[in-house]
mmCIF file of C-alpha atoms and ligand atoms in Angstrom:
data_model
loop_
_atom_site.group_PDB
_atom_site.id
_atom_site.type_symbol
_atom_site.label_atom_id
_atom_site.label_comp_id
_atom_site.label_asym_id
_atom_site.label_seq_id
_atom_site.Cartn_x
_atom_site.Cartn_y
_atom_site.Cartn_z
ATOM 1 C CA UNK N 1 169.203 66.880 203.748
ATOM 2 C CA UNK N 2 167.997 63.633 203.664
ATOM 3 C CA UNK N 3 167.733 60.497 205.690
ATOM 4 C CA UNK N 4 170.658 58.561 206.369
ATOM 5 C CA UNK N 5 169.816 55.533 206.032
ATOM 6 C CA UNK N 6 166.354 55.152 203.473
ATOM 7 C CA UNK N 7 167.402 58.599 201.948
ATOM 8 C CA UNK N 8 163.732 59.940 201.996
ATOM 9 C CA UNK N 9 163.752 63.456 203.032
ATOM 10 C CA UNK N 10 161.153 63.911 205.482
ATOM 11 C CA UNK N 11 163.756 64.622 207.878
ATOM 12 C CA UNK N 12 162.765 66.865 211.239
ATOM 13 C CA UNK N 13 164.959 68.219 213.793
ATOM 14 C CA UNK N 14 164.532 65.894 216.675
ATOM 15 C CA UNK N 15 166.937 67.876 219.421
ATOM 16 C CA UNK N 16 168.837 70.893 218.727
ATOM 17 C CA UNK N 17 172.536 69.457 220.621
ATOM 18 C CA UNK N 18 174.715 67.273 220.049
ATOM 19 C CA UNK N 19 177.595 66.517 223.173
ATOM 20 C CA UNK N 20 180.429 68.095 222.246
ATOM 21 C CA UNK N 21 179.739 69.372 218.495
ATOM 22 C CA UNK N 22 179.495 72.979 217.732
ATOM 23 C CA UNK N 23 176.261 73.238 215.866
ATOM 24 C CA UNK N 24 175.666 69.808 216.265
ATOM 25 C CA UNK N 25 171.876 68.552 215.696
ATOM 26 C CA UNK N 26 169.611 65.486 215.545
ATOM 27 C CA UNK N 27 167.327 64.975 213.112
ATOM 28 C CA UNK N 28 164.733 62.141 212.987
ATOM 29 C CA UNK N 29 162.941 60.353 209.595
ATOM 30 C CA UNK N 30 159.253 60.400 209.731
ATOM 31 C CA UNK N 31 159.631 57.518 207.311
ATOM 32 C CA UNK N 32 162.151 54.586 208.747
ATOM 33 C CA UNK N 33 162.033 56.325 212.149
ATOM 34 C CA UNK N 34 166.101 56.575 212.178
ATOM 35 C CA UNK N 35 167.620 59.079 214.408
ATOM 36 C CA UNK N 36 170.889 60.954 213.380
ATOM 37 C CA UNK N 37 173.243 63.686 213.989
ATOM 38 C CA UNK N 38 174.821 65.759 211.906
ATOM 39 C CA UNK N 39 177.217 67.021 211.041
ATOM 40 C CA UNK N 40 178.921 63.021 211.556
ATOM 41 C CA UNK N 41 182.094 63.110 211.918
ATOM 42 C CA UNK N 42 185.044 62.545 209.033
ATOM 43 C CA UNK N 43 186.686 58.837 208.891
ATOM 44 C CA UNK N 44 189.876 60.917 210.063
ATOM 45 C CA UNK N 45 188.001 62.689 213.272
ATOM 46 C CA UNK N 46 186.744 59.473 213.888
ATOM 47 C CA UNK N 47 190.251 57.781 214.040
ATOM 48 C CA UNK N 48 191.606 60.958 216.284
ATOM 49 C CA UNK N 49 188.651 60.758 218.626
ATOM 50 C CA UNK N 50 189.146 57.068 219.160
ATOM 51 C CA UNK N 51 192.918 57.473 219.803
ATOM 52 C CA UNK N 52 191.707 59.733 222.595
ATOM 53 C CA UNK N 53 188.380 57.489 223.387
ATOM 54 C CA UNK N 54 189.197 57.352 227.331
ATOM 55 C CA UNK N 55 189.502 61.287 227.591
ATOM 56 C CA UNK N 56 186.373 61.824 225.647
ATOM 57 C CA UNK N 57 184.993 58.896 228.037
ATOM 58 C CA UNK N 58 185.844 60.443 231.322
ATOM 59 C CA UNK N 59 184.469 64.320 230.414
ATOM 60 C CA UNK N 60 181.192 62.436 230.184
ATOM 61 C CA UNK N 61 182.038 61.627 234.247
ATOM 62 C CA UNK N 62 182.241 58.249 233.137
ATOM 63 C CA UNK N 63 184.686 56.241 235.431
ATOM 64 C CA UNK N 64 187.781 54.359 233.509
ATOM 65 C CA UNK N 65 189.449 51.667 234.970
ATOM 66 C CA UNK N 66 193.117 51.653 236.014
ATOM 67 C CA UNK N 67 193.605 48.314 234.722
ATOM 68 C CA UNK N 68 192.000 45.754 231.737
ATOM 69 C CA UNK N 69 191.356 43.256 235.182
ATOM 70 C CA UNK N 70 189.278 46.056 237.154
ATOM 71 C CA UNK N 71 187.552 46.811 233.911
ATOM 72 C CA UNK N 72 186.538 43.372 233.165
ATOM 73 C CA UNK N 73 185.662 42.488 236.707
ATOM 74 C CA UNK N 74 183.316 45.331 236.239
ATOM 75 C CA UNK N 75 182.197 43.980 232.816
ATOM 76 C CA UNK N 76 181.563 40.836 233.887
ATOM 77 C CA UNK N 77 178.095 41.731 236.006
ATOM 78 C CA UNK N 78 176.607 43.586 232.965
ATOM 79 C CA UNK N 79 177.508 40.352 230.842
ATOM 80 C CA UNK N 80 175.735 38.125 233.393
ATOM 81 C CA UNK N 81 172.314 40.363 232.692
ATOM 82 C CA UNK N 82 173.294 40.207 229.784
ATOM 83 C CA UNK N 83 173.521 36.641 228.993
ATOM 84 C CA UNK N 84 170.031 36.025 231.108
ATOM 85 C CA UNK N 85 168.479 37.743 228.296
ATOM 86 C CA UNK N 86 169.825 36.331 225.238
ATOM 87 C CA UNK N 87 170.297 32.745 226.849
ATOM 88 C CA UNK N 88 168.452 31.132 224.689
ATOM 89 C CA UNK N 89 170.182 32.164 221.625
ATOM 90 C CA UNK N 90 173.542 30.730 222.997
ATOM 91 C CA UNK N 91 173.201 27.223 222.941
ATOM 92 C CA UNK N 92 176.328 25.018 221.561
ATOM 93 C CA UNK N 93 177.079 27.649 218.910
ATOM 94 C CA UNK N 94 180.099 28.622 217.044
ATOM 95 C CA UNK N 95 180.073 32.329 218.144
ATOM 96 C CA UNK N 96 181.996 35.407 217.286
ATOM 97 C CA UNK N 97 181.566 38.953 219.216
ATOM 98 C CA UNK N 98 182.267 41.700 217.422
ATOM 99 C CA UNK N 99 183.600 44.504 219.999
ATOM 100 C CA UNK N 100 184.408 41.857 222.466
ATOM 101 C CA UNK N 101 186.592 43.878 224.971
ATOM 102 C CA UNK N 102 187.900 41.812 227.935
ATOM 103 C CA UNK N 103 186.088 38.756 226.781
ATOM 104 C CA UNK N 104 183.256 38.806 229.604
ATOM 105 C CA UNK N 105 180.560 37.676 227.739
ATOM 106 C CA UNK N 106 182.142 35.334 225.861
ATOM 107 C CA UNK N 107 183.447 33.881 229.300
ATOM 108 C CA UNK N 108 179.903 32.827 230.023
ATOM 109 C CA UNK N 109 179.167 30.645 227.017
ATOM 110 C CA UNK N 110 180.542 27.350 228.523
ATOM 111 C CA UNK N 111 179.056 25.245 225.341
ATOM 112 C CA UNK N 112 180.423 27.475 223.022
ATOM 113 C CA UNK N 113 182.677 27.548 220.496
ATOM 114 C CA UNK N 114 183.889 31.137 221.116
ATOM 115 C CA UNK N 115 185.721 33.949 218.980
ATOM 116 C CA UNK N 116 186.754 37.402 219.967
ATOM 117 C CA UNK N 117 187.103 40.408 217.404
ATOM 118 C CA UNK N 118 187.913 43.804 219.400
ATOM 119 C CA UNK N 119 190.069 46.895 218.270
ATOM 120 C CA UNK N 120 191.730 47.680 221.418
ATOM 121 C CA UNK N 121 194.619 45.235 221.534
ATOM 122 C CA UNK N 122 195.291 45.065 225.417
ATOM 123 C CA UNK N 123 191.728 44.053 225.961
ATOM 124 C CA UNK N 124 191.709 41.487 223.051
ATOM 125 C CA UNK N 125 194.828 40.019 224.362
ATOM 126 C CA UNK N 126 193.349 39.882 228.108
ATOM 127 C CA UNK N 127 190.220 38.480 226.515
ATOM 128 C CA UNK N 128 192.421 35.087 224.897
ATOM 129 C CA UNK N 129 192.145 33.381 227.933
ATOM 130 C CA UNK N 130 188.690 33.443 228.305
ATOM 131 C CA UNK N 131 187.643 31.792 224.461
ATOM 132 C CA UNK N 132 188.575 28.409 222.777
ATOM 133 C CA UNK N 133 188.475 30.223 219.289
ATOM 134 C CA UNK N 134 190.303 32.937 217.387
ATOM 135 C CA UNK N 135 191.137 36.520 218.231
ATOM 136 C CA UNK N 136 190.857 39.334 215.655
ATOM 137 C CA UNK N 137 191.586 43.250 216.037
ATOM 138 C CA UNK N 138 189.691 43.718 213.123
ATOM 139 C CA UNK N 139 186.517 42.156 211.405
ATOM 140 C CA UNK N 140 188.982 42.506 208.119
ATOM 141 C CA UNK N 141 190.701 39.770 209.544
ATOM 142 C CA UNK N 142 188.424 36.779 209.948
ATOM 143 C CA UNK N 143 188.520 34.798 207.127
ATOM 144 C CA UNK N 144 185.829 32.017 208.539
ATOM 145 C CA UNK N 145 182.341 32.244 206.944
ATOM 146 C CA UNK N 146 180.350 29.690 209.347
ATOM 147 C CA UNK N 147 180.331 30.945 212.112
ATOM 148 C CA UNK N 148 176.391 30.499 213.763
ATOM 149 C CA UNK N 149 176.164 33.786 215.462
ATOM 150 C CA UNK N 150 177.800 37.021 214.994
ATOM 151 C CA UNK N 151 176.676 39.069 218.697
ATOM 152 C CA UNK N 152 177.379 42.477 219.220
ATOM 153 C CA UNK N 153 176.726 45.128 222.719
ATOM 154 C CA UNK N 154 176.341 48.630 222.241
ATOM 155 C CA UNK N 155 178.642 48.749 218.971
ATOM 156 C CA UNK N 156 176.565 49.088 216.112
ATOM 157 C CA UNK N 157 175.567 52.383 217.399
ATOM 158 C CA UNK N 158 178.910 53.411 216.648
ATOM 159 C CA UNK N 159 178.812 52.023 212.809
ATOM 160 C CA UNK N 160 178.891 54.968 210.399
ATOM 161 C CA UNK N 161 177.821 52.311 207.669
ATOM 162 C CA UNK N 162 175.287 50.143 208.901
ATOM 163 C CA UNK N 163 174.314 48.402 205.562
ATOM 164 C CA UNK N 164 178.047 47.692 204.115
ATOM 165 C CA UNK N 165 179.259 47.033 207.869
ATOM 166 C CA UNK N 166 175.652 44.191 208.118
ATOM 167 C CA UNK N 167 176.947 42.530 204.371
ATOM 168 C CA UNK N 168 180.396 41.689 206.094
ATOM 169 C CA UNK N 169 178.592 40.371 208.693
ATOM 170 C CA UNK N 170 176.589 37.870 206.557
ATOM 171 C CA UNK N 171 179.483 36.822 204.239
ATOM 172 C CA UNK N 172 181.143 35.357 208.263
ATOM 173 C CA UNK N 173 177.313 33.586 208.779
ATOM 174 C CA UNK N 174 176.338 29.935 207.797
ATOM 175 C CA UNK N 175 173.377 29.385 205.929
ATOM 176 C CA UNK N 176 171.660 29.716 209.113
ATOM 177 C CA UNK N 177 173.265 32.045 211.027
ATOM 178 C CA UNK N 178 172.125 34.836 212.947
ATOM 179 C CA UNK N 179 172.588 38.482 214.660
ATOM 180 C CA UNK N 180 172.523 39.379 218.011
ATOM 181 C CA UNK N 181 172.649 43.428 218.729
ATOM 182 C CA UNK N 182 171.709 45.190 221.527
ATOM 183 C CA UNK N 183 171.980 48.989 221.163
ATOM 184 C CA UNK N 184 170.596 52.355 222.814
ATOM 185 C CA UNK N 185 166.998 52.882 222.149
ATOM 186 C CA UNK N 186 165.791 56.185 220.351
ATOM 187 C CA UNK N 187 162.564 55.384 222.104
ATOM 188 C CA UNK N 188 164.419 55.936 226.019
ATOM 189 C CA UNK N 189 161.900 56.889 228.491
ATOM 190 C CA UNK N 190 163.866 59.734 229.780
ATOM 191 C CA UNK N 191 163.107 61.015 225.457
ATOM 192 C CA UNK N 192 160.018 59.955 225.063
ATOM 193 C CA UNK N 193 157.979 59.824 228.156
ATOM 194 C CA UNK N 194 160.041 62.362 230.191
ATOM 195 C CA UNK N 195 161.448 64.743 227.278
ATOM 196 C CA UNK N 196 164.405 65.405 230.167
ATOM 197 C CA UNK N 197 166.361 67.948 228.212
ATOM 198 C CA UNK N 198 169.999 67.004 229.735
ATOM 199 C CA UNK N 199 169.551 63.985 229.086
ATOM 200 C CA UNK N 200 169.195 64.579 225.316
ATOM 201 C CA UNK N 201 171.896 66.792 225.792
ATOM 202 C CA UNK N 202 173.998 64.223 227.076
ATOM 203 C CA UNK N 203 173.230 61.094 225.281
ATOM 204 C CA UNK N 204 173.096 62.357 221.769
ATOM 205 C CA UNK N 205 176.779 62.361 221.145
ATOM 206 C CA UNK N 206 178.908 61.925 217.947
ATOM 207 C CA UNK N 207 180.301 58.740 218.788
ATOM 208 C CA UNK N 208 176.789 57.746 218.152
ATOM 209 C CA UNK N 209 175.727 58.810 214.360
ATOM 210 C CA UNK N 210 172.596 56.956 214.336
ATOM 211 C CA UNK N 211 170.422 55.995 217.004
ATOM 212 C CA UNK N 212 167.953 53.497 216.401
ATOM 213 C CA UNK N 213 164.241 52.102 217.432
ATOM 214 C CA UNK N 214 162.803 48.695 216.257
ATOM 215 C CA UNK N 215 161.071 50.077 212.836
ATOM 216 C CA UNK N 216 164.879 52.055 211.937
ATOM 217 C CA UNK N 217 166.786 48.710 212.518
ATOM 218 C CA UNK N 218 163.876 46.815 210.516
ATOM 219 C CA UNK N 219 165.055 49.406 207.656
ATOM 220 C CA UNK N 220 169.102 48.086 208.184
ATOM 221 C CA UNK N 221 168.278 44.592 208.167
ATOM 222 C CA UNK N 222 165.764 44.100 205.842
ATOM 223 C CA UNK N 223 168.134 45.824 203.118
ATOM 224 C CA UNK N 224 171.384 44.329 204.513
ATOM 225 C CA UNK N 225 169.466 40.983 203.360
ATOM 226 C CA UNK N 226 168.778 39.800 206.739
ATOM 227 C CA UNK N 227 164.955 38.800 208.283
ATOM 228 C CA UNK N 228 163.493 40.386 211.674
ATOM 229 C CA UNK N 229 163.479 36.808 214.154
ATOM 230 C CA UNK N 230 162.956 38.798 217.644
ATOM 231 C CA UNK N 231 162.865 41.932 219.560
ATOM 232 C CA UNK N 232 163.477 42.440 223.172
ATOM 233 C CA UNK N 233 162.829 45.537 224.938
ATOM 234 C CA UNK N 234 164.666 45.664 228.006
ATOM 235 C CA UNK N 235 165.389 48.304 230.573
ATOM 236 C CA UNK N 236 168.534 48.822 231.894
ATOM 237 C CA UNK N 237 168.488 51.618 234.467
ATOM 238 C CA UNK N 238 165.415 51.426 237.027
ATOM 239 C CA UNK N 239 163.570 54.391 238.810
ATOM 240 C CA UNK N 240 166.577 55.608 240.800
ATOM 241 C CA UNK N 241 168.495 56.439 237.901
ATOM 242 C CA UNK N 242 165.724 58.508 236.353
ATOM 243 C CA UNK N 243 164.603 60.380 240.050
ATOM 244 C CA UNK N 244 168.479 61.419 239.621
ATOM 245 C CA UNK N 245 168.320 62.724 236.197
ATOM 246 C CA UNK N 246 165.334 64.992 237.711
ATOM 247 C CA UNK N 247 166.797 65.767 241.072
ATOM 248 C CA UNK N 248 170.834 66.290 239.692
ATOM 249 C CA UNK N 249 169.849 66.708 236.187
ATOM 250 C CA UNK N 250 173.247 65.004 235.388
ATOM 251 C CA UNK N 251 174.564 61.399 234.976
ATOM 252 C CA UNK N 252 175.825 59.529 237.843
ATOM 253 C CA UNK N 253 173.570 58.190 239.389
ATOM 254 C CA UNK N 254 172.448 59.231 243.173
ATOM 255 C CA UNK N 255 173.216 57.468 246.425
ATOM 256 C CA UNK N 256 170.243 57.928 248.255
ATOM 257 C CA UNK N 257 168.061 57.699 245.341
ATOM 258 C CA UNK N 258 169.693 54.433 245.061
ATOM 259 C CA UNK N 259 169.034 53.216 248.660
ATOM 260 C CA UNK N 260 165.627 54.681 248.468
ATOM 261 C CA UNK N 261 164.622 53.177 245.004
ATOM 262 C CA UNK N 262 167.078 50.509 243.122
ATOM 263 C CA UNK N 263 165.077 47.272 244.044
ATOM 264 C CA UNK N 264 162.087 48.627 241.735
ATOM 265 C CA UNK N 265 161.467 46.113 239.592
ATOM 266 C CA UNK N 266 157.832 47.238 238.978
ATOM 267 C CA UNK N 267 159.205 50.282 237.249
ATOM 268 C CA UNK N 268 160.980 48.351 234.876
ATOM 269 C CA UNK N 269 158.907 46.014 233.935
ATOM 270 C CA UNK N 270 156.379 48.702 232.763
ATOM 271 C CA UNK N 271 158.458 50.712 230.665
ATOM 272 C CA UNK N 272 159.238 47.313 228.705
ATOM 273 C CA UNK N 273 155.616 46.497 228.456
ATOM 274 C CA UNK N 274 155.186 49.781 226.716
ATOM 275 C CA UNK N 275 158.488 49.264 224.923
ATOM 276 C CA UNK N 276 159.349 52.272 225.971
ATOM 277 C CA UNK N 277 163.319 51.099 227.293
ATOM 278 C CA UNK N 278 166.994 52.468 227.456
ATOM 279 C CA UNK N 279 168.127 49.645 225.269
ATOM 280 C CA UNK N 280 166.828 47.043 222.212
ATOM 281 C CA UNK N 281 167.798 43.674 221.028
ATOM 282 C CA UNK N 282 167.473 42.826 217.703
ATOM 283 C CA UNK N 283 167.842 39.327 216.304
ATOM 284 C CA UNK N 284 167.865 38.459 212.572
ATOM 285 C CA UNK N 285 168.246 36.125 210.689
ATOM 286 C CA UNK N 286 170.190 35.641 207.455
ATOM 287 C CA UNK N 287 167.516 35.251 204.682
ATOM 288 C CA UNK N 288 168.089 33.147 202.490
ATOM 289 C CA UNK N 289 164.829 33.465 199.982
HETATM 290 ZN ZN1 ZN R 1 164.757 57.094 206.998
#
């Protein structure tokens, strides 16, 4: 087998399961650094599992919403984080998200000109009241090619064709434009530092085929014709949420972990000094040399 992505073929197993997949595995490319599962599922398993996303969703003990309004008042606080660390990026820009959902991030961008592109209809027709632009269900659809930043949150995780699915994106960019992504890092303390064995078990899943760190997505970009402009490691869940993992060895979180240890900021701030983070932002550039 070889590497997804940069085809060489020093490939190692990384872990040896995959959530849900009989004889699923990860495997991890000494050369770009990419990590992958395999066996990744078929365009038509991947349509069927997405028809039954919120089942799939709530085995995980994930909590779904009753209703698109108590799903984006719940989005809405992880856009505000969010938006505090990208700020800068958003500044009187014509924007489109790809994987909008309800339109909370978007929502934020006051001195934007804003465009949603989701898959889910009910949340892409919630999220029209929120943007001054266009709404797509499908990046097939848009037909504008200046648009000044293409953003996207914990969806190009779920790309099985990171390259072709990165040229689309640059055919919607000006001149100028630029990506925002922020996905799951393959360098998560609770992998790396902690080697916490349910948590691997967990979080490598098949709605994920590729997970990446900063030298995997340098591999992406760079050949999708795009130029590295900044990375930000940032850390999502604090010391509470990792006790738990110990202590419950489960997701979930734990309430008196949480009273005891959720104002840590210390923690945090650590693990992104040594880059070591649940989650990456990666912004490129279109380069045009
Ligand atoms: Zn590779």
């Amino acid at each position: 087998m070889n590497c997804r992505n940069c085809k060489s073929d020093k490939i190692k197993v990384f872990h040896n399961k995959v959530w849900s997949v009989e004889n699923g595995k990860v495997y991890r490319c000494s050369d770009c650094e990419l990590v992958f599962i395999d066996p990744m599922m078929s365009e038509n398993e991947e349509r069927e599992f997405y028809k039954n996303y919120n089942e799939h969703v709530k085995k995980r003990g994930v909590i779904v919403e009753n209703s698109v309004e108590e799903f984006h008042e719940k989005s809405k606080s992880v856009a505000n984080e969010r938006l505090k660390v990208v700020n800068k990026f958003f500044k009187n820009k014509k924007v489109l998200e790809i994987g909008s959902s309800t339109g909370a991030f978007l929502s934020l961008l006051d001195d934007c000109h804003t465009h949603a592109c989701e898959l889910a209809i009910d949340n892409l027709e919630y999220s029209k009241q929120f943007i001054n632009g266009k709404a797509y269900n499908s990046i097939d659809e848009v037909k504008e090619n200046d648009f000044e930043v293409i953003c996207m949150y914990h969806v190009f995780e779920h790309i099985r064709n990171p390259i072709g699915f990165l040229n689309t994106c640059k055919s919607l960019l000006n001149m100028n434009g630029y990506i925002v992504i922020e996905v799951p890092h393959s360098n998560d303390p609770l992998i790396t530092l902690f080697d916490c064995e349910e948590f691997k078990n967990f979080v490598f899943q098949p709605m994920h085929p590729m997970v990446y760190n900063e030298k995997s997505l340098d591999y992406v970009f760079d050949k999708s014709g795009f130029r590295k402009e900044e990375v930000i490691y940032y850390q999502r869940y604090g010391l509470d949420n990792h006790l738990s993992w110990f202590k419950n060895k489960k997701s979930g979180g734990d309430a008196v972990l949480k009273e005891l240890f959720s104002d840590n900021n210390k923690y945090k701030n650590k693990l992104q000094d040594i880059k070591q983070t649940d989650t990456i932002f990666y912004i490129a550039k279109v380069n045009n040399v």
